[in-house]
Amino acid sequence: KKFKALCVPGGSLEIQNNSICHAQTYRGGLQCCDEGMIMIDADQVQPYASTFRYRMRWYFEDPFLSSHFPKEAFFLFAETENWQSEFDIPKLPPPSVHVLQRNFRARELFGGLLGWNSPHRFNCSRITTAMCGGISEVEAAGGTFELRYAHFHQHVGMIGGTLVNADTGELLCETRGIYGTGQTPLNEFGYVIGIPPCVWQGSSAPRLHLNTNLTSTSRYNASHAHLAVMSMWEMRGALL
């Protein structure tokens, strides 16, 4: 299976020449998990394929019959890593902080998990497409919506991240990782044991327009190199 280079042309990862963007420098990550993908050196024998099975149980609620539709919170999503979904942290000299930043408009939060190059990114339906925000509903309501929840997904080595309204300078959300301090379960030393989210309700909820400019900034401890980390905003919004 062919290696997929998903780094946005001219994006932050390409500008930093991040090793995740090219097959020649790729050292591991999500692409190794794709079906049919085997990452080995040219002189190695290809390992045999393994087979496994698992069982899933699905529960369905018809959204048209639900008393919560369409007033419930909808899914919003953005990657600081420009839809590459992962990136490498190189070891850096003191103060050893790796910074990745992305500027984008709020309408880009509505494409769900569809990548930057998907032709269906902004015409998906949140009824038929998993984790699609449903931008058409917000457009029909005038283009303004409010944030209800924001979580910044990061990996070990994380320091934290910020989401800023670039038009006003308002800090919308700032997250910091909580690291374990001992040996007991859920408090293991050196591991991220929690990333508290930002949650709003009532008049405290930030209001954004689809054309609002946003800036996402990710910070990682780069005293050691880290492979295939993430910096993704998993959010919920609602109509006014």
PDB file of N, CA, C and O in Angstrom, residues 166-207:
ATOM      1  N   ALA A 166      -8.696  35.027  16.735  1.00  0.00           N
ATOM      2  CA  ALA A 166      -7.658  35.890  16.174  1.00  0.00           C
ATOM      3  C   ALA A 166      -8.190  37.267  15.791  1.00  0.00           C
ATOM      4  O   ALA A 166      -7.419  38.207  15.633  1.00  0.00           O
ATOM      5  N   ASP A 167      -9.510  37.399  15.654  1.00  0.00           N
ATOM      6  CA  ASP A 167     -10.092  38.696  15.305  1.00  0.00           C
ATOM      7  C   ASP A 167     -10.139  39.640  16.501  1.00  0.00           C
ATOM      8  O   ASP A 167     -10.022  40.856  16.340  1.00  0.00           O
ATOM      9  N   THR A 168     -10.330  39.070  17.697  1.00  0.00           N
ATOM     10  CA  THR A 168     -10.467  39.904  18.894  1.00  0.00           C
ATOM     11  C   THR A 168      -9.314  39.724  19.883  1.00  0.00           C
ATOM     12  O   THR A 168      -9.161  40.533  20.799  1.00  0.00           O
ATOM     13  N   GLY A 169      -8.534  38.649  19.721  1.00  0.00           N
ATOM     14  CA  GLY A 169      -7.476  38.352  20.682  1.00  0.00           C
ATOM     15  C   GLY A 169      -7.966  37.599  21.903  1.00  0.00           C
ATOM     16  O   GLY A 169      -7.177  37.291  22.805  1.00  0.00           O
ATOM     17  N   GLU A 170      -9.255  37.263  21.951  1.00  0.00           N
ATOM     18  CA  GLU A 170      -9.816  36.569  23.112  1.00  0.00           C
ATOM     19  C   GLU A 170      -9.297  35.131  23.195  1.00  0.00           C
ATOM     20  O   GLU A 170      -9.321  34.392  22.218  1.00  0.00           O
ATOM     21  N   LEU A 171      -8.827  34.763  24.372  1.00  0.00           N
ATOM     22  CA  LEU A 171      -8.435  33.387  24.636  1.00  0.00           C
ATOM     23  C   LEU A 171      -9.698  32.575  24.885  1.00  0.00           C
ATOM     24  O   LEU A 171     -10.366  32.745  25.903  1.00  0.00           O
ATOM     25  N   LEU A 172     -10.020  31.692  23.949  1.00  0.00           N
ATOM     26  CA  LEU A 172     -11.241  30.898  24.071  1.00  0.00           C
ATOM     27  C   LEU A 172     -11.048  29.705  24.986  1.00  0.00           C
ATOM     28  O   LEU A 172     -11.924  29.369  25.788  1.00  0.00           O
ATOM     29  N   CYS A 173      -9.910  29.035  24.868  1.00  0.00           N
ATOM     30  CA  CYS A 173      -9.661  27.846  25.682  1.00  0.00           C
ATOM     31  C   CYS A 173      -8.161  27.635  25.827  1.00  0.00           C
ATOM     32  O   CYS A 173      -7.407  27.814  24.865  1.00  0.00           O
ATOM     33  N   GLU A 174      -7.734  27.253  27.009  1.00  0.00           N
ATOM     34  CA  GLU A 174      -6.350  26.861  27.261  1.00  0.00           C
ATOM     35  C   GLU A 174      -6.355  25.572  28.068  1.00  0.00           C
ATOM     36  O   GLU A 174      -7.067  25.462  29.071  1.00  0.00           O
ATOM     37  N   THR A 175      -5.609  24.586  27.618  1.00  0.00           N
ATOM     38  CA  THR A 175      -5.547  23.312  28.323  1.00  0.00           C
ATOM     39  C   THR A 175      -4.115  22.990  28.719  1.00  0.00           C
ATOM     40  O   THR A 175      -3.165  23.377  28.028  1.00  0.00           O
ATOM     41  N   ARG A 176      -3.970  22.268  29.801  1.00  0.00           N
ATOM     42  CA  ARG A 176      -2.663  21.807  30.276  1.00  0.00           C
ATOM     43  C   ARG A 176      -2.799  20.369  30.773  1.00  0.00           C
ATOM     44  O   ARG A 176      -3.794  20.026  31.419  1.00  0.00           O
ATOM     45  N   GLY A 177      -1.813  19.575  30.482  1.00  0.00           N
ATOM     46  CA  GLY A 177      -1.855  18.190  30.902  1.00  0.00           C
ATOM     47  C   GLY A 177      -1.521  18.021  32.374  1.00  0.00           C
ATOM     48  O   GLY A 177      -0.718  18.764  32.938  1.00  0.00           O
ATOM     49  N   ILE A 178      -2.166  17.025  32.998  1.00  0.00           N
ATOM     50  CA  ILE A 178      -1.862  16.654  34.376  1.00  0.00           C
ATOM     51  C   ILE A 178      -1.058  15.362  34.331  1.00  0.00           C
ATOM     52  O   ILE A 178      -1.503  14.359  33.762  1.00  0.00           O
ATOM     53  N   TYR A 179       0.123  15.374  34.902  1.00  0.00           N
ATOM     54  CA  TYR A 179       0.996  14.206  34.873  1.00  0.00           C
ATOM     55  C   TYR A 179       0.945  13.458  36.202  1.00  0.00           C
ATOM     56  O   TYR A 179       0.813  14.071  37.279  1.00  0.00           O
ATOM     57  N   GLY A 180       1.063  12.142  36.103  1.00  0.00           N
ATOM     58  CA  GLY A 180       1.076  11.310  37.297  1.00  0.00           C
ATOM     59  C   GLY A 180       2.316  11.541  38.139  1.00  0.00           C
ATOM     60  O   GLY A 180       3.387  11.918  37.625  1.00  0.00           O
ATOM     61  N   THR A 181       2.176  11.280  39.436  1.00  0.00           N
ATOM     62  CA  THR A 181       3.282  11.545  40.359  1.00  0.00           C
ATOM     63  C   THR A 181       3.713  10.312  41.147  1.00  0.00           C
ATOM     64  O   THR A 181       4.650  10.380  41.938  1.00  0.00           O
ATOM     65  N   GLY A 182       3.045   9.164  40.949  1.00  0.00           N
ATOM     66  CA  GLY A 182       3.360   7.991  41.766  1.00  0.00           C
ATOM     67  C   GLY A 182       3.374   6.718  40.959  1.00  0.00           C
ATOM     68  O   GLY A 182       3.676   6.715  39.764  1.00  0.00           O
ATOM     69  N   GLN A 183       2.984   5.608  41.599  1.00  0.00           N
ATOM     70  CA  GLN A 183       2.980   4.294  40.962  1.00  0.00           C
ATOM     71  C   GLN A 183       1.610   3.624  41.006  1.00  0.00           C
ATOM     72  O   GLN A 183       1.441   2.530  40.479  1.00  0.00           O
ATOM     73  N   THR A 184       0.642   4.289  41.625  1.00  0.00           N
ATOM     74  CA  THR A 184      -0.682   3.702  41.732  1.00  0.00           C
ATOM     75  C   THR A 184      -1.434   3.847  40.403  1.00  0.00           C
ATOM     76  O   THR A 184      -1.137   4.750  39.609  1.00  0.00           O
ATOM     77  N   PRO A 185      -2.395   2.967  40.132  1.00  0.00           N
ATOM     78  CA  PRO A 185      -3.162   3.063  38.891  1.00  0.00           C
ATOM     79  C   PRO A 185      -3.787   4.442  38.713  1.00  0.00           C
ATOM     80  O   PRO A 185      -4.297   5.040  39.668  1.00  0.00           O
ATOM     81  N   LEU A 186      -3.702   4.955  37.501  1.00  0.00           N
ATOM     82  CA  LEU A 186      -4.219   6.264  37.100  1.00  0.00           C
ATOM     83  C   LEU A 186      -3.424   7.422  37.696  1.00  0.00           C
ATOM     84  O   LEU A 186      -3.848   8.581  37.602  1.00  0.00           O
ATOM     85  N   ASN A 187      -2.293   7.121  38.286  1.00  0.00           N
ATOM     86  CA  ASN A 187      -1.399   8.173  38.777  1.00  0.00           C
ATOM     87  C   ASN A 187       0.055   7.793  38.502  1.00  0.00           C
ATOM     88  O   ASN A 187       0.955   8.079  39.284  1.00  0.00           O
ATOM     89  N   GLU A 188       0.288   7.133  37.365  1.00  0.00           N
ATOM     90  CA  GLU A 188       1.625   6.635  37.044  1.00  0.00           C
ATOM     91  C   GLU A 188       2.563   7.794  36.695  1.00  0.00           C
ATOM     92  O   GLU A 188       2.239   8.658  35.890  1.00  0.00           O
ATOM     93  N   PHE A 189       3.724   7.775  37.291  1.00  0.00           N
ATOM     94  CA  PHE A 189       4.695   8.851  37.108  1.00  0.00           C
ATOM     95  C   PHE A 189       5.093   8.980  35.636  1.00  0.00           C
ATOM     96  O   PHE A 189       5.402   7.995  34.964  1.00  0.00           O
ATOM     97  N   GLY A 190       5.069  10.224  35.157  1.00  0.00           N
ATOM     98  CA  GLY A 190       5.513  10.490  33.799  1.00  0.00           C
ATOM     99  C   GLY A 190       4.457  10.327  32.728  1.00  0.00           C
ATOM    100  O   GLY A 190       4.707  10.662  31.564  1.00  0.00           O
ATOM    101  N   TYR A 191       3.291   9.813  33.106  1.00  0.00           N
ATOM    102  CA  TYR A 191       2.219   9.624  32.131  1.00  0.00           C
ATOM    103  C   TYR A 191       1.172  10.735  32.274  1.00  0.00           C
ATOM    104  O   TYR A 191       0.904  11.202  33.390  1.00  0.00           O
ATOM    105  N   VAL A 192       0.568  11.129  31.158  1.00  0.00           N
ATOM    106  CA  VAL A 192      -0.528  12.095  31.203  1.00  0.00           C
ATOM    107  C   VAL A 192      -1.765  11.379  31.740  1.00  0.00           C
ATOM    108  O   VAL A 192      -2.235  10.409  31.147  1.00  0.00           O
ATOM    109  N   ILE A 193      -2.279  11.824  32.861  1.00  0.00           N
ATOM    110  CA  ILE A 193      -3.434  11.168  33.484  1.00  0.00           C
ATOM    111  C   ILE A 193      -4.714  11.990  33.322  1.00  0.00           C
ATOM    112  O   ILE A 193      -5.793  11.542  33.709  1.00  0.00           O
ATOM    113  N   GLY A 194      -4.589  13.172  32.746  1.00  0.00           N
ATOM    114  CA  GLY A 194      -5.780  13.981  32.539  1.00  0.00           C
ATOM    115  C   GLY A 194      -5.485  15.242  31.741  1.00  0.00           C
ATOM    116  O   GLY A 194      -4.390  15.805  31.850  1.00  0.00           O
ATOM    117  N   ILE A 195      -6.457  15.645  30.920  1.00  0.00           N
ATOM    118  CA  ILE A 195      -6.383  16.914  30.197  1.00  0.00           C
ATOM    119  C   ILE A 195      -7.735  17.595  30.386  1.00  0.00           C
ATOM    120  O   ILE A 195      -8.674  17.359  29.619  1.00  0.00           O
ATOM    121  N   PRO A 196      -7.900  18.411  31.424  1.00  0.00           N
ATOM    122  CA  PRO A 196      -9.203  19.027  31.683  1.00  0.00           C
ATOM    123  C   PRO A 196      -9.667  19.871  30.496  1.00  0.00           C
ATOM    124  O   PRO A 196      -8.894  20.652  29.936  1.00  0.00           O
ATOM    125  N   PRO A 197     -10.931  19.721  30.090  1.00  0.00           N
ATOM    126  CA  PRO A 197     -11.460  20.480  28.955  1.00  0.00           C
ATOM    127  C   PRO A 197     -12.000  21.836  29.384  1.00  0.00           C
ATOM    128  O   PRO A 197     -12.084  22.160  30.573  1.00  0.00           O
ATOM    129  N   CYS A 198     -12.400  22.618  28.402  1.00  0.00           N
ATOM    130  CA  CYS A 198     -13.130  23.857  28.646  1.00  0.00           C
ATOM    131  C   CYS A 198     -14.609  23.576  28.412  1.00  0.00           C
ATOM    132  O   CYS A 198     -14.977  22.967  27.399  1.00  0.00           O
ATOM    133  N   VAL A 199     -15.444  23.990  29.335  1.00  0.00           N
ATOM    134  CA  VAL A 199     -16.884  23.745  29.254  1.00  0.00           C
ATOM    135  C   VAL A 199     -17.610  25.061  29.537  1.00  0.00           C
ATOM    136  O   VAL A 199     -17.268  25.777  30.485  1.00  0.00           O
ATOM    137  N   TRP A 200     -18.605  25.365  28.707  1.00  0.00           N
ATOM    138  CA  TRP A 200     -19.361  26.604  28.869  1.00  0.00           C
ATOM    139  C   TRP A 200     -20.848  26.313  28.881  1.00  0.00           C
ATOM    140  O   TRP A 200     -21.306  25.326  28.311  1.00  0.00           O
ATOM    141  N   GLN A 201     -21.590  27.205  29.504  1.00  0.00           N
ATOM    142  CA  GLN A 201     -23.045  27.137  29.449  1.00  0.00           C
ATOM    143  C   GLN A 201     -23.601  28.539  29.655  1.00  0.00           C
ATOM    144  O   GLN A 201     -22.943  29.414  30.230  1.00  0.00           O
ATOM    145  N   GLY A 202     -24.810  28.749  29.146  1.00  0.00           N
ATOM    146  CA  GLY A 202     -25.446  30.052  29.315  1.00  0.00           C
ATOM    147  C   GLY A 202     -24.671  31.181  28.657  1.00  0.00           C
ATOM    148  O   GLY A 202     -24.092  31.039  27.584  1.00  0.00           O
ATOM    149  N   SER A 203     -24.611  32.316  29.334  1.00  0.00           N
ATOM    150  CA  SER A 203     -23.985  33.516  28.778  1.00  0.00           C
ATOM    151  C   SER A 203     -22.471  33.427  28.703  1.00  0.00           C
ATOM    152  O   SER A 203     -21.827  34.257  28.063  1.00  0.00           O
ATOM    153  N   SER A 204     -21.876  32.415  29.350  1.00  0.00           N
ATOM    154  CA  SER A 204     -20.416  32.288  29.321  1.00  0.00           C
ATOM    155  C   SER A 204     -19.911  31.665  28.028  1.00  0.00           C
ATOM    156  O   SER A 204     -18.719  31.696  27.741  1.00  0.00           O
ATOM    157  N   ALA A 205     -20.820  31.084  27.223  1.00  0.00           N
ATOM    158  CA  ALA A 205     -20.412  30.386  26.009  1.00  0.00           C
ATOM    159  C   ALA A 205     -19.926  31.377  24.951  1.00  0.00           C
ATOM    160  O   ALA A 205     -20.644  32.312  24.596  1.00  0.00           O
ATOM    161  N   PRO A 206     -18.696  31.187  24.433  1.00  0.00           N
ATOM    162  CA  PRO A 206     -18.196  32.082  23.377  1.00  0.00           C
ATOM    163  C   PRO A 206     -19.025  31.942  22.105  1.00  0.00           C
ATOM    164  O   PRO A 206     -19.401  30.827  21.719  1.00  0.00           O
ATOM    165  N   ARG A 207     -19.294  33.055  21.468  1.00  0.00           N
ATOM    166  CA  ARG A 207     -20.036  33.040  20.213  1.00  0.00           C
ATOM    167  C   ARG A 207     -19.081  33.309  19.059  1.00  0.00           C
ATOM    168  O   ARG A 207     -18.269  34.232  19.107  1.00  0.00           O
TER     169      ARG A 207
END
